[in-house]
């Protein structure tokens, strides 16, 4: 039997995405939504850890960006787009950064609709295929009424190509914005670089090439290992980059994620023309950004897992919370319904929000705190918000936030249909 753990084994996940998409196009949204949300969030990274060995991931710098980190970078660096923007990730993996940019644009009530508005390349084909399908699934989540457009499984707005991002390709010339989390592994280079020789960080090499290939005026947003930002090892690299780019902003991000113990930072650069002389724009003097807060920073958000008329009544019997009859803006400690279920139950305290509300309703995100001594099952007409702190106090503060008129206005601007989605609820701002 062939050894598991090769990069090509990621094809298993691609086949699953393909089969799921076929299935979802034929079935009601309620049956696939939760899994589709997972497919465009953490599942691509979970699958790369399951299918590709750690050695292989390390050697090839395969650590996909968590959507929370990507969102934090976007909120911190606040990229500005126009309708003509073209966004390119030269080492796009399974598309996490590009999907987050698409979501960010949507949260700003914009979306790029031109052919090739999003472009991705990667050296490994299975990742590209996953990126293409996940981008499509994400679009399907936001456009439930446009199923027929997805039947062809092609979205002309997102083009992908297998190639080595360290060499020039046509996407570099087309791009107005680069988003990248390049590989961080060490590579041996025979090339004579201005800033180093021999073994160097692949991330430093990638940035060198990106800056060389893009047009003047291109915005470059990157997540990079902290070793490039300070210290003597990459001092010459920093000088090399700042000769060609203005350093607009830097944000320190801490550890990449719980699987990759590397401190990282994000940076926004603008490629300048040779003649363009700016004062001292250096890594050291760049503005350090602060972080704005949204619901998902302090709460885990998901759809209630129980599909009452479909799921079998097997498993432990517990209290069961449904949307019908649930009183908003209260704390519920007693429950009328009991049910068996074999899936996830929730530990109190937590918040549930009714998924259906109407434009113009006095309150769009009608929320109730659930505070039960025992675990509770939640129906899938509700969205669950679990406080990361586990405290009732955080639930109460969140209820006040959701009740504010600012939340209603914000939701009304984001979605026109009656249904709230996990993605929108997760991005509700915490008002000052
Ligand atoms: C750190 S991961 C980031 C992936 C994606 N940008 C994200 O944020 O999730 C780096 C990616 O670079 C790819 N890669 C490594 N060397 C490459 C090269 N020379 N050209 C293009 N892609 C490369 C890997 O396959 C991997 O998918």
Tab-separated table of C-alpha atoms and ligand atoms in Angstrom:
chain	number	residue	atom	x	y	z
A	1	UNK	CA	0.000	0.000	0.000
A	2	UNK	CA	1.249	3.509	-0.899
A	3	UNK	CA	2.346	5.668	2.046
A	4	UNK	CA	-0.242	8.277	3.114
A	5	UNK	CA	0.754	11.862	3.662
A	6	UNK	CA	1.774	13.076	0.204
A	7	UNK	CA	0.474	16.418	-1.055
A	8	UNK	CA	-1.404	14.582	-3.813
A	9	UNK	CA	-3.448	12.833	-1.073
A	10	UNK	CA	-5.251	16.168	-0.634
A	11	UNK	CA	-7.146	15.113	-3.754
A	12	UNK	CA	-9.379	13.084	-1.397
A	13	UNK	CA	-10.720	16.336	0.085
A	14	UNK	CA	-11.149	17.821	-3.407
A	15	UNK	CA	-13.226	14.788	-4.483
A	16	UNK	CA	-15.391	15.211	-1.367
A	17	UNK	CA	-15.966	18.913	-2.092
A	18	UNK	CA	-16.902	18.067	-5.668
A	19	UNK	CA	-19.383	15.386	-4.609
A	20	UNK	CA	-20.875	17.634	-1.900
A	21	UNK	CA	-21.380	20.505	-4.283
A	22	UNK	CA	-23.244	18.189	-6.676
A	23	UNK	CA	-25.451	17.063	-3.793
A	24	UNK	CA	-26.055	20.523	-2.345
A	25	UNK	CA	-27.205	21.917	-5.651
A	26	UNK	CA	-30.077	19.435	-5.466
A	27	UNK	CA	-31.087	19.665	-1.781
A	28	UNK	CA	-32.640	22.321	0.514
A	29	UNK	CA	-30.216	24.760	2.099
A	30	UNK	CA	-31.079	23.747	5.674
A	31	UNK	CA	-29.589	20.304	5.062
A	32	UNK	CA	-26.155	21.410	3.858
A	33	UNK	CA	-25.584	24.921	5.119
A	34	UNK	CA	-23.716	24.029	8.311
A	35	UNK	CA	-21.335	21.705	6.484
A	36	UNK	CA	-20.840	24.197	3.638
A	37	UNK	CA	-19.881	26.868	6.204
A	38	UNK	CA	-17.344	24.433	7.653
A	39	UNK	CA	-16.006	23.660	4.168
A	40	UNK	CA	-15.163	27.298	3.554
A	41	UNK	CA	-13.823	27.831	7.067
A	42	UNK	CA	-11.656	25.447	9.055
A	43	UNK	CA	-12.151	22.213	7.119
A	44	UNK	CA	-9.517	22.889	4.413
A	45	UNK	CA	-6.842	23.236	7.105
A	46	UNK	CA	-8.151	20.266	9.126
A	47	UNK	CA	-7.969	18.148	5.990
A	48	UNK	CA	-4.454	19.256	5.101
A	49	UNK	CA	-3.350	18.213	8.597
A	50	UNK	CA	-5.160	14.871	8.248
A	51	UNK	CA	-4.011	14.030	4.727
A	52	UNK	CA	-0.537	15.579	4.359
A	53	UNK	CA	2.256	14.562	6.743
A	54	UNK	CA	3.759	17.202	9.046
A	55	UNK	CA	7.181	16.721	7.382
A	56	UNK	CA	5.705	17.445	3.995
A	57	UNK	CA	3.817	20.472	5.284
A	58	UNK	CA	6.960	21.858	6.922
A	59	UNK	CA	9.190	21.270	3.918
A	60	UNK	CA	6.729	22.988	1.600
A	61	UNK	CA	5.531	25.738	3.957
A	62	UNK	CA	1.922	24.545	3.873
A	63	UNK	CA	0.129	26.340	6.721
A	64	UNK	CA	-3.193	27.752	5.589
A	65	UNK	CA	-4.397	31.029	7.099
A	66	UNK	CA	-7.189	30.675	9.639
A	67	UNK	CA	-10.184	32.832	8.627
A	68	UNK	CA	-10.069	34.639	11.990
A	69	UNK	CA	-6.464	35.677	11.395
A	70	UNK	CA	-7.261	36.694	7.805
A	71	UNK	CA	-10.214	38.794	9.014
A	72	UNK	CA	-8.094	40.420	11.671
A	73	UNK	CA	-5.509	41.348	9.043
A	74	UNK	CA	-8.190	42.791	6.771
A	75	UNK	CA	-9.843	44.782	9.532
A	76	UNK	CA	-6.440	46.005	10.678
A	77	UNK	CA	-5.027	47.011	7.292
A	78	UNK	CA	-8.384	48.104	5.801
A	79	UNK	CA	-7.613	47.642	2.094
A	80	UNK	CA	-9.450	49.912	-0.318
A	81	UNK	CA	-10.816	48.534	-3.600
A	82	UNK	CA	-12.501	49.881	-6.704
A	83	UNK	CA	-14.783	48.009	-9.130
A	84	UNK	CA	-11.758	47.421	-11.376
A	85	UNK	CA	-9.544	45.928	-8.651
A	86	UNK	CA	-7.840	42.630	-9.387
A	87	UNK	CA	-6.744	40.590	-6.415
A	88	UNK	CA	-3.969	38.015	-6.687
A	89	UNK	CA	-2.546	35.497	-4.206
A	90	UNK	CA	0.584	33.945	-5.806
A	91	UNK	CA	0.721	31.047	-3.312
A	92	UNK	CA	-3.003	30.697	-2.639
A	93	UNK	CA	-3.181	27.177	-1.138
A	94	UNK	CA	-6.856	26.192	-0.696
A	95	UNK	CA	-7.899	29.839	-1.141
A	96	UNK	CA	-8.350	30.944	2.485
A	97	UNK	CA	-7.018	34.463	2.023
A	98	UNK	CA	-8.911	35.083	-1.212
A	99	UNK	CA	-12.178	33.834	0.310
A	100	UNK	CA	-11.679	36.145	3.283
A	101	UNK	CA	-11.066	39.075	0.940
A	102	UNK	CA	-14.299	38.251	-0.947
A	103	UNK	CA	-16.168	38.166	2.387
A	104	UNK	CA	-14.555	41.417	3.498
A	105	UNK	CA	-15.658	43.093	0.282
A	106	UNK	CA	-19.189	41.834	0.806
A	107	UNK	CA	-19.202	43.116	4.389
A	108	UNK	CA	-18.344	46.520	2.921
A	109	UNK	CA	-21.387	46.075	0.616
A	110	UNK	CA	-19.170	45.611	-2.439
A	111	UNK	CA	-18.293	42.658	-4.616
A	112	UNK	CA	-15.973	42.495	-7.616
A	113	UNK	CA	-17.893	41.139	-10.574
A	114	UNK	CA	-15.378	41.224	-13.442
A	115	UNK	CA	-13.846	38.166	-15.051
A	116	UNK	CA	-10.615	37.380	-13.241
A	117	UNK	CA	-11.251	39.797	-10.342
A	118	UNK	CA	-9.753	37.109	-8.070
A	119	UNK	CA	-6.625	35.245	-9.203
A	120	UNK	CA	-4.749	32.451	-7.472
A	121	UNK	CA	-1.690	30.386	-8.245
A	122	UNK	CA	-0.046	27.600	-6.299
A	123	UNK	CA	2.648	25.096	-7.107
A	124	UNK	CA	0.425	22.208	-5.932
A	125	UNK	CA	-2.594	21.341	-8.061
A	126	UNK	CA	-4.921	19.757	-5.446
A	127	UNK	CA	-4.836	22.984	-3.416
A	128	UNK	CA	-5.832	25.029	-6.441
A	129	UNK	CA	-8.757	22.749	-7.172
A	130	UNK	CA	-9.877	23.026	-3.530
A	131	UNK	CA	-9.529	26.829	-3.748
A	132	UNK	CA	-11.727	26.989	-6.837
A	133	UNK	CA	-14.470	24.783	-5.334
A	134	UNK	CA	-14.417	26.498	-1.948
A	135	UNK	CA	-14.703	29.924	-3.570
A	136	UNK	CA	-17.763	28.605	-5.391
A	137	UNK	CA	-19.292	27.099	-2.224
A	138	UNK	CA	-18.767	30.410	-0.447
A	139	UNK	CA	-20.575	32.230	-3.230
A	140	UNK	CA	-23.424	29.693	-3.040
A	141	UNK	CA	-23.780	30.418	0.688
A	142	UNK	CA	-24.309	34.090	-0.079
A	143	UNK	CA	-26.524	33.626	-3.150
A	144	UNK	CA	-28.955	30.822	-2.262
A	145	UNK	CA	-31.325	31.883	-5.048
A	146	UNK	CA	-28.753	31.535	-7.820
A	147	UNK	CA	-28.215	27.774	-7.701
A	148	UNK	CA	-28.532	27.428	-11.470
A	149	UNK	CA	-25.523	29.717	-11.967
A	150	UNK	CA	-23.435	27.280	-9.976
A	151	UNK	CA	-24.436	24.169	-11.910
A	152	UNK	CA	-21.470	24.537	-14.253
A	153	UNK	CA	-19.179	24.666	-11.222
A	154	UNK	CA	-17.317	27.585	-12.750
A	155	UNK	CA	-17.085	31.153	-11.601
A	156	UNK	CA	-15.355	33.359	-14.162
A	157	UNK	CA	-14.533	35.892	-11.456
A	158	UNK	CA	-12.012	33.507	-9.903
A	159	UNK	CA	-9.202	32.175	-12.098
A	160	UNK	CA	-6.544	29.770	-10.912
A	161	UNK	CA	-3.378	28.439	-12.521
A	162	UNK	CA	-0.778	25.964	-11.357
A	163	UNK	CA	2.625	27.656	-11.423
A	164	UNK	CA	5.648	28.636	-9.401
A	165	UNK	CA	4.899	32.026	-7.873
A	166	UNK	CA	8.612	32.805	-7.678
A	167	UNK	CA	8.657	33.243	-11.471
A	168	UNK	CA	6.926	35.980	-13.371
A	169	UNK	CA	3.435	35.283	-14.717
A	170	UNK	CA	0.697	37.432	-16.295
A	171	UNK	CA	-1.263	37.737	-13.018
A	172	UNK	CA	1.474	39.889	-11.479
A	173	UNK	CA	0.968	42.465	-14.232
A	174	UNK	CA	-2.818	42.379	-13.949
A	175	UNK	CA	-3.002	42.622	-10.153
A	176	UNK	CA	-3.901	45.850	-8.388
A	177	UNK	CA	-3.796	44.112	-4.976
A	178	UNK	CA	-1.609	41.235	-3.812
A	179	UNK	CA	-2.698	39.239	-0.758
A	180	UNK	CA	-0.211	36.657	0.387
A	181	UNK	CA	0.813	34.398	3.196
A	182	UNK	CA	3.841	32.894	1.446
A	183	UNK	CA	5.569	29.693	2.610
A	184	UNK	CA	7.819	30.303	5.639
A	185	UNK	CA	10.244	27.368	5.196
A	186	UNK	CA	13.951	27.876	4.500
A	187	UNK	CA	15.062	27.443	0.894
A	188	UNK	CA	18.465	27.192	-0.730
A	189	UNK	CA	18.881	29.751	-3.486
A	190	UNK	CA	21.655	29.776	-6.086
A	191	UNK	CA	20.561	33.214	-7.242
A	192	UNK	CA	22.731	36.161	-6.264
A	193	UNK	CA	20.342	38.300	-4.245
A	194	UNK	CA	21.038	41.883	-3.151
A	195	UNK	CA	20.223	41.025	0.425
A	196	UNK	CA	21.489	37.467	1.096
A	197	UNK	CA	22.910	34.290	-0.298
A	198	UNK	CA	22.438	30.566	0.278
A	199	UNK	CA	19.707	29.517	2.675
A	200	UNK	CA	16.946	32.124	3.090
A	201	UNK	CA	13.327	32.343	4.241
A	202	UNK	CA	11.003	31.447	1.348
A	203	UNK	CA	8.746	34.278	2.598
A	204	UNK	CA	11.559	36.834	2.126
A	205	UNK	CA	12.296	35.455	-1.354
A	206	UNK	CA	8.602	35.563	-2.297
A	207	UNK	CA	8.303	39.198	-1.195
A	208	UNK	CA	11.435	40.091	-3.163
A	209	UNK	CA	9.895	38.576	-6.322
A	210	UNK	CA	6.425	40.068	-5.761
A	211	UNK	CA	7.882	43.548	-5.343
A	212	UNK	CA	9.986	43.042	-8.472
A	213	UNK	CA	7.117	41.778	-10.682
A	214	UNK	CA	4.138	44.006	-9.782
A	215	UNK	CA	3.291	47.351	-11.362
A	216	UNK	CA	3.925	50.682	-9.693
A	217	UNK	CA	1.025	51.564	-7.391
A	218	UNK	CA	0.110	47.953	-6.583
A	219	UNK	CA	-0.937	47.391	-2.960
A	220	UNK	CA	0.736	44.399	-1.343
A	221	UNK	CA	-0.737	42.870	1.826
A	222	UNK	CA	1.263	40.068	3.419
A	223	UNK	CA	1.367	37.897	6.532
A	224	UNK	CA	5.050	37.288	7.293
A	225	UNK	CA	7.211	35.647	9.971
A	226	UNK	CA	8.384	38.103	12.632
A	227	UNK	CA	12.029	37.260	11.955
A	228	UNK	CA	11.791	39.444	8.815
A	229	UNK	CA	10.538	42.480	10.748
A	230	UNK	CA	13.338	43.012	13.240
A	231	UNK	CA	16.843	41.802	14.027
A	232	UNK	CA	19.976	41.835	11.900
A	233	UNK	CA	19.457	38.669	9.817
A	234	UNK	CA	16.982	40.363	7.414
A	235	UNK	CA	18.101	43.987	7.777
A	236	UNK	CA	19.369	44.094	4.194
A	237	UNK	CA	16.129	42.494	2.969
A	238	UNK	CA	14.122	45.242	4.699
A	239	UNK	CA	16.266	47.902	3.040
A	240	UNK	CA	15.816	46.166	-0.309
A	241	UNK	CA	12.015	46.163	0.106
A	242	UNK	CA	11.766	49.767	1.335
A	243	UNK	CA	13.845	50.985	-1.620
A	244	UNK	CA	10.986	49.838	-3.858
A	245	UNK	CA	7.922	50.199	-1.629
A	246	UNK	CA	6.287	52.564	0.841
A	247	UNK	CA	5.596	50.771	4.134
A	248	UNK	CA	2.039	51.924	4.829
A	249	UNK	CA	1.207	49.943	7.950
A	250	UNK	CA	2.319	47.031	10.100
A	251	UNK	CA	0.343	44.994	12.628
A	252	UNK	CA	1.845	42.563	15.100
A	253	UNK	CA	-0.258	39.394	15.254
A	254	UNK	CA	1.480	37.017	17.688
A	255	UNK	CA	1.507	33.247	17.105
A	256	UNK	CA	0.284	32.191	13.614
A	257	UNK	CA	-2.084	29.564	15.047
A	258	UNK	CA	-2.052	26.743	17.596
A	259	UNK	CA	-0.403	24.392	15.077
A	260	UNK	CA	2.379	26.694	13.853
A	261	UNK	CA	4.386	28.206	16.682
A	262	UNK	CA	5.735	31.147	14.657
A	263	UNK	CA	5.114	34.788	15.519
A	264	UNK	CA	3.822	36.728	12.549
A	265	UNK	CA	2.995	40.283	11.477
A	266	UNK	CA	0.957	41.758	8.661
A	267	UNK	CA	2.197	44.500	6.395
A	268	UNK	CA	0.740	46.812	3.759
A	269	UNK	CA	3.212	48.001	1.130
A	270	UNK	CA	2.688	50.138	-1.981
A	271	UNK	CA	5.077	49.671	-4.871
A	272	UNK	CA	6.548	53.057	-5.693
A	273	UNK	CA	8.108	54.299	-8.911
A	274	UNK	CA	11.873	54.620	-9.036
A	275	UNK	CA	11.727	58.390	-9.125
A	276	UNK	CA	9.232	58.627	-6.276
A	277	UNK	CA	11.157	59.765	-3.242
A	278	UNK	CA	9.345	59.529	0.078
A	279	UNK	CA	10.826	60.456	3.397
A	280	UNK	CA	11.837	57.716	5.726
A	281	UNK	CA	9.356	54.867	5.278
A	282	UNK	CA	10.829	52.003	7.186
A	283	UNK	CA	9.622	48.896	8.948
A	284	UNK	CA	10.632	50.441	12.265
A	285	UNK	CA	8.644	53.660	11.731
A	286	UNK	CA	5.490	52.093	10.279
A	287	UNK	CA	2.226	52.709	12.124
A	288	UNK	CA	1.296	49.823	14.382
A	289	UNK	CA	-2.359	49.093	14.023
A	290	UNK	CA	-4.944	48.412	16.718
A	291	UNK	CA	-7.698	45.860	16.420
A	292	UNK	CA	-11.412	46.583	16.107
A	293	UNK	CA	-13.764	44.018	17.724
A	294	UNK	CA	-16.607	42.026	16.218
A	295	UNK	CA	-18.809	39.212	17.625
A	296	UNK	CA	-16.509	36.368	16.545
A	297	UNK	CA	-13.571	37.816	18.509
A	298	UNK	CA	-15.251	36.828	21.767
A	299	UNK	CA	-17.933	34.295	20.739
A	300	UNK	CA	-17.916	31.060	18.713
A	301	UNK	CA	-20.788	31.246	16.235
A	302	UNK	CA	-22.546	28.292	14.574
A	303	UNK	CA	-25.950	27.098	13.398
A	304	UNK	CA	-27.982	24.928	15.807
A	305	UNK	CA	-27.257	21.356	14.683
A	306	UNK	CA	-30.667	19.658	15.185
A	307	UNK	CA	-32.893	19.242	12.109
A	308	UNK	CA	-35.950	18.182	14.068
A	309	UNK	CA	-38.041	16.553	11.359
A	310	UNK	CA	-35.053	14.723	9.853
A	311	UNK	CA	-32.747	13.689	12.705
A	312	UNK	CA	-33.416	10.409	14.461
A	313	UNK	CA	-34.397	10.495	18.119
A	314	UNK	CA	-31.479	8.460	19.401
A	315	UNK	CA	-28.837	9.388	21.984
A	316	UNK	CA	-29.035	11.093	25.378
A	317	UNK	CA	-32.287	12.892	26.294
A	318	UNK	CA	-31.783	16.620	26.940
A	319	UNK	CA	-33.652	19.927	26.974
A	320	UNK	CA	-34.268	21.136	23.440
A	321	UNK	CA	-34.449	24.809	22.402
A	322	UNK	CA	-36.466	25.770	19.328
A	323	UNK	CA	-37.234	29.136	17.756
A	324	UNK	CA	-41.028	28.915	18.084
A	325	UNK	CA	-42.237	30.523	21.292
A	326	UNK	CA	-38.766	31.605	22.375
A	327	UNK	CA	-38.949	34.988	24.064
A	328	UNK	CA	-36.352	37.487	22.923
A	329	UNK	CA	-34.143	39.586	25.225
A	330	UNK	CA	-34.675	37.298	28.219
A	331	UNK	CA	-32.646	34.666	30.037
A	332	UNK	CA	-34.259	31.244	29.790
A	333	UNK	CA	-33.613	28.749	32.577
A	334	UNK	CA	-36.643	26.447	32.161
A	335	UNK	CA	-37.479	24.379	29.094
A	336	UNK	CA	-40.656	22.671	27.888
A	337	UNK	CA	-39.175	20.394	25.263
A	338	UNK	CA	-37.060	17.284	25.645
A	339	UNK	CA	-35.395	15.334	22.867
A	340	UNK	CA	-32.880	12.578	22.141
A	341	UNK	CA	-30.110	13.359	19.684
A	342	UNK	CA	-26.789	11.853	18.733
A	343	UNK	CA	-25.127	15.209	17.849
A	344	UNK	CA	-23.627	18.191	19.651
A	345	UNK	CA	-25.252	19.719	22.726
A	346	UNK	CA	-24.278	23.077	24.283
A	347	UNK	CA	-23.023	23.978	27.730
A	348	UNK	CA	-24.563	27.085	29.316
A	349	UNK	CA	-24.458	29.977	29.338
A	350	UNK	CA	-24.821	30.803	25.650
A	351	UNK	CA	-26.969	32.927	23.349
A	352	UNK	CA	-29.364	31.843	20.609
A	353	UNK	CA	-30.533	34.148	17.821
A	354	UNK	CA	-33.569	33.487	15.625
A	355	UNK	CA	-32.417	33.014	12.048
A	356	UNK	CA	-35.514	34.458	10.458
A	357	UNK	CA	-36.362	38.116	10.738
A	358	UNK	CA	-37.730	40.636	8.288
A	359	UNK	CA	-36.358	43.866	6.835
A	360	UNK	CA	-38.001	46.548	8.874
A	361	UNK	CA	-38.578	44.345	11.957
A	362	UNK	CA	-37.858	46.384	15.049
A	363	UNK	CA	-35.062	43.974	15.884
A	364	UNK	CA	-33.219	41.796	13.353
A	365	UNK	CA	-31.087	39.671	15.674
A	366	UNK	CA	-33.607	38.591	18.326
A	367	UNK	CA	-31.492	37.007	21.011
A	368	UNK	CA	-32.096	34.966	24.175
A	369	UNK	CA	-29.614	33.819	26.788
A	370	UNK	CA	-29.816	30.103	27.583
A	371	UNK	CA	-28.757	29.253	31.105
A	372	UNK	CA	-29.397	25.638	32.007
A	373	UNK	CA	-27.706	23.368	34.548
A	374	UNK	CA	-27.440	20.620	31.925
A	375	UNK	CA	-26.350	20.613	28.293
A	376	UNK	CA	-29.005	21.662	25.756
A	377	UNK	CA	-29.727	20.699	22.120
A	378	UNK	CA	-30.401	23.562	19.702
A	379	UNK	CA	-32.675	23.512	16.654
A	380	UNK	CA	-31.236	24.631	13.344
A	381	UNK	CA	-33.592	27.595	13.026
A	382	UNK	CA	-31.387	29.223	15.645
A	383	UNK	CA	-27.811	30.545	15.549
A	384	UNK	CA	-25.718	29.747	18.622
A	385	UNK	CA	-23.205	32.188	20.163
A	386	UNK	CA	-20.947	30.575	22.766
A	387	UNK	CA	-18.840	33.013	24.843
A	388	UNK	CA	-15.149	32.112	24.638
A	389	UNK	CA	-14.859	33.252	28.279
A	390	UNK	CA	-17.738	30.909	29.301
A	391	UNK	CA	-19.269	33.734	31.391
A	392	UNK	CA	-22.864	34.899	31.800
A	393	UNK	CA	-21.590	38.453	32.049
A	394	UNK	CA	-20.219	38.329	28.491
A	395	UNK	CA	-23.579	36.934	27.299
A	396	UNK	CA	-25.419	39.833	28.954
A	397	UNK	CA	-23.088	42.399	27.394
A	398	UNK	CA	-23.546	40.777	23.998
A	399	UNK	CA	-27.341	40.844	24.359
A	400	UNK	CA	-27.168	44.607	24.938
A	401	UNK	CA	-24.968	44.969	21.855
A	402	UNK	CA	-27.358	42.955	19.672
A	403	UNK	CA	-30.308	45.017	20.891
A	404	UNK	CA	-28.778	48.305	19.745
A	405	UNK	CA	-30.242	50.158	16.779
A	406	UNK	CA	-26.738	50.238	15.267
A	407	UNK	CA	-26.887	46.421	15.008
A	408	UNK	CA	-30.242	46.552	13.177
A	409	UNK	CA	-29.004	49.179	10.737
A	410	UNK	CA	-25.808	47.239	10.160
A	411	UNK	CA	-27.668	43.976	9.469
A	412	UNK	CA	-30.173	45.707	7.172
A	413	UNK	CA	-27.245	47.001	5.126
A	414	UNK	CA	-25.586	43.612	4.920
A	415	UNK	CA	-28.429	41.286	3.976
A	416	UNK	CA	-31.633	41.903	2.142
A	417	UNK	CA	-33.229	38.479	2.652
A	418	UNK	CA	-34.999	37.306	5.815
A	419	UNK	CA	-32.395	34.815	6.943
A	420	UNK	CA	-29.469	35.696	9.141
A	421	UNK	CA	-26.313	33.735	8.392
A	422	UNK	CA	-23.480	32.640	10.644
A	423	UNK	CA	-21.060	34.724	8.587
A	424	UNK	CA	-23.059	37.929	9.040
A	425	UNK	CA	-23.711	37.373	12.765
A	426	UNK	CA	-20.004	36.649	13.328
A	427	UNK	CA	-19.109	40.045	11.837
A	428	UNK	CA	-21.589	42.194	13.805
A	429	UNK	CA	-19.463	44.973	15.322
A	430	UNK	CA	-19.203	45.529	19.068
A	431	UNK	CA	-20.437	49.091	19.347
A	432	UNK	CA	-18.530	51.538	21.567
B	1	LIG	C1	1.529	29.270	4.030
B	1	LIG	S1	0.586	28.496	2.750
B	1	LIG	C2	-0.596	29.779	2.483
B	1	LIG	C3	-1.715	29.425	1.570
B	1	LIG	C4	-2.777	30.487	1.401
B	1	LIG	N1	-2.243	31.719	0.869
B	1	LIG	C5	-3.461	30.773	2.722
B	1	LIG	O1	-3.282	31.888	3.200
B	1	LIG	O2	-4.128	29.921	3.280
B	1	LIG	C6	1.731	28.626	1.430
B	1	LIG	C7	1.310	28.030	0.107
B	1	LIG	O3	2.385	28.254	-0.816
B	1	LIG	C8	2.433	27.189	-1.731
B	1	LIG	N2	3.767	27.242	-2.373
B	1	LIG	C9	4.944	26.850	-1.873
B	1	LIG	N3	5.931	27.155	-2.739
B	1	LIG	C10	5.348	27.770	-3.803
B	1	LIG	C11	5.820	28.329	-5.017
B	1	LIG	N4	7.121	28.335	-5.308
B	1	LIG	N5	4.937	28.865	-5.864
B	1	LIG	C12	3.598	28.874	-5.588
B	1	LIG	N6	3.097	28.358	-4.465
B	1	LIG	C13	3.949	27.820	-3.573
B	1	LIG	C14	2.135	25.967	-0.881
B	1	LIG	O4	1.654	24.902	-1.670
B	1	LIG	C15	1.077	26.515	0.082
B	1	LIG	O5	-0.198	26.275	-0.425
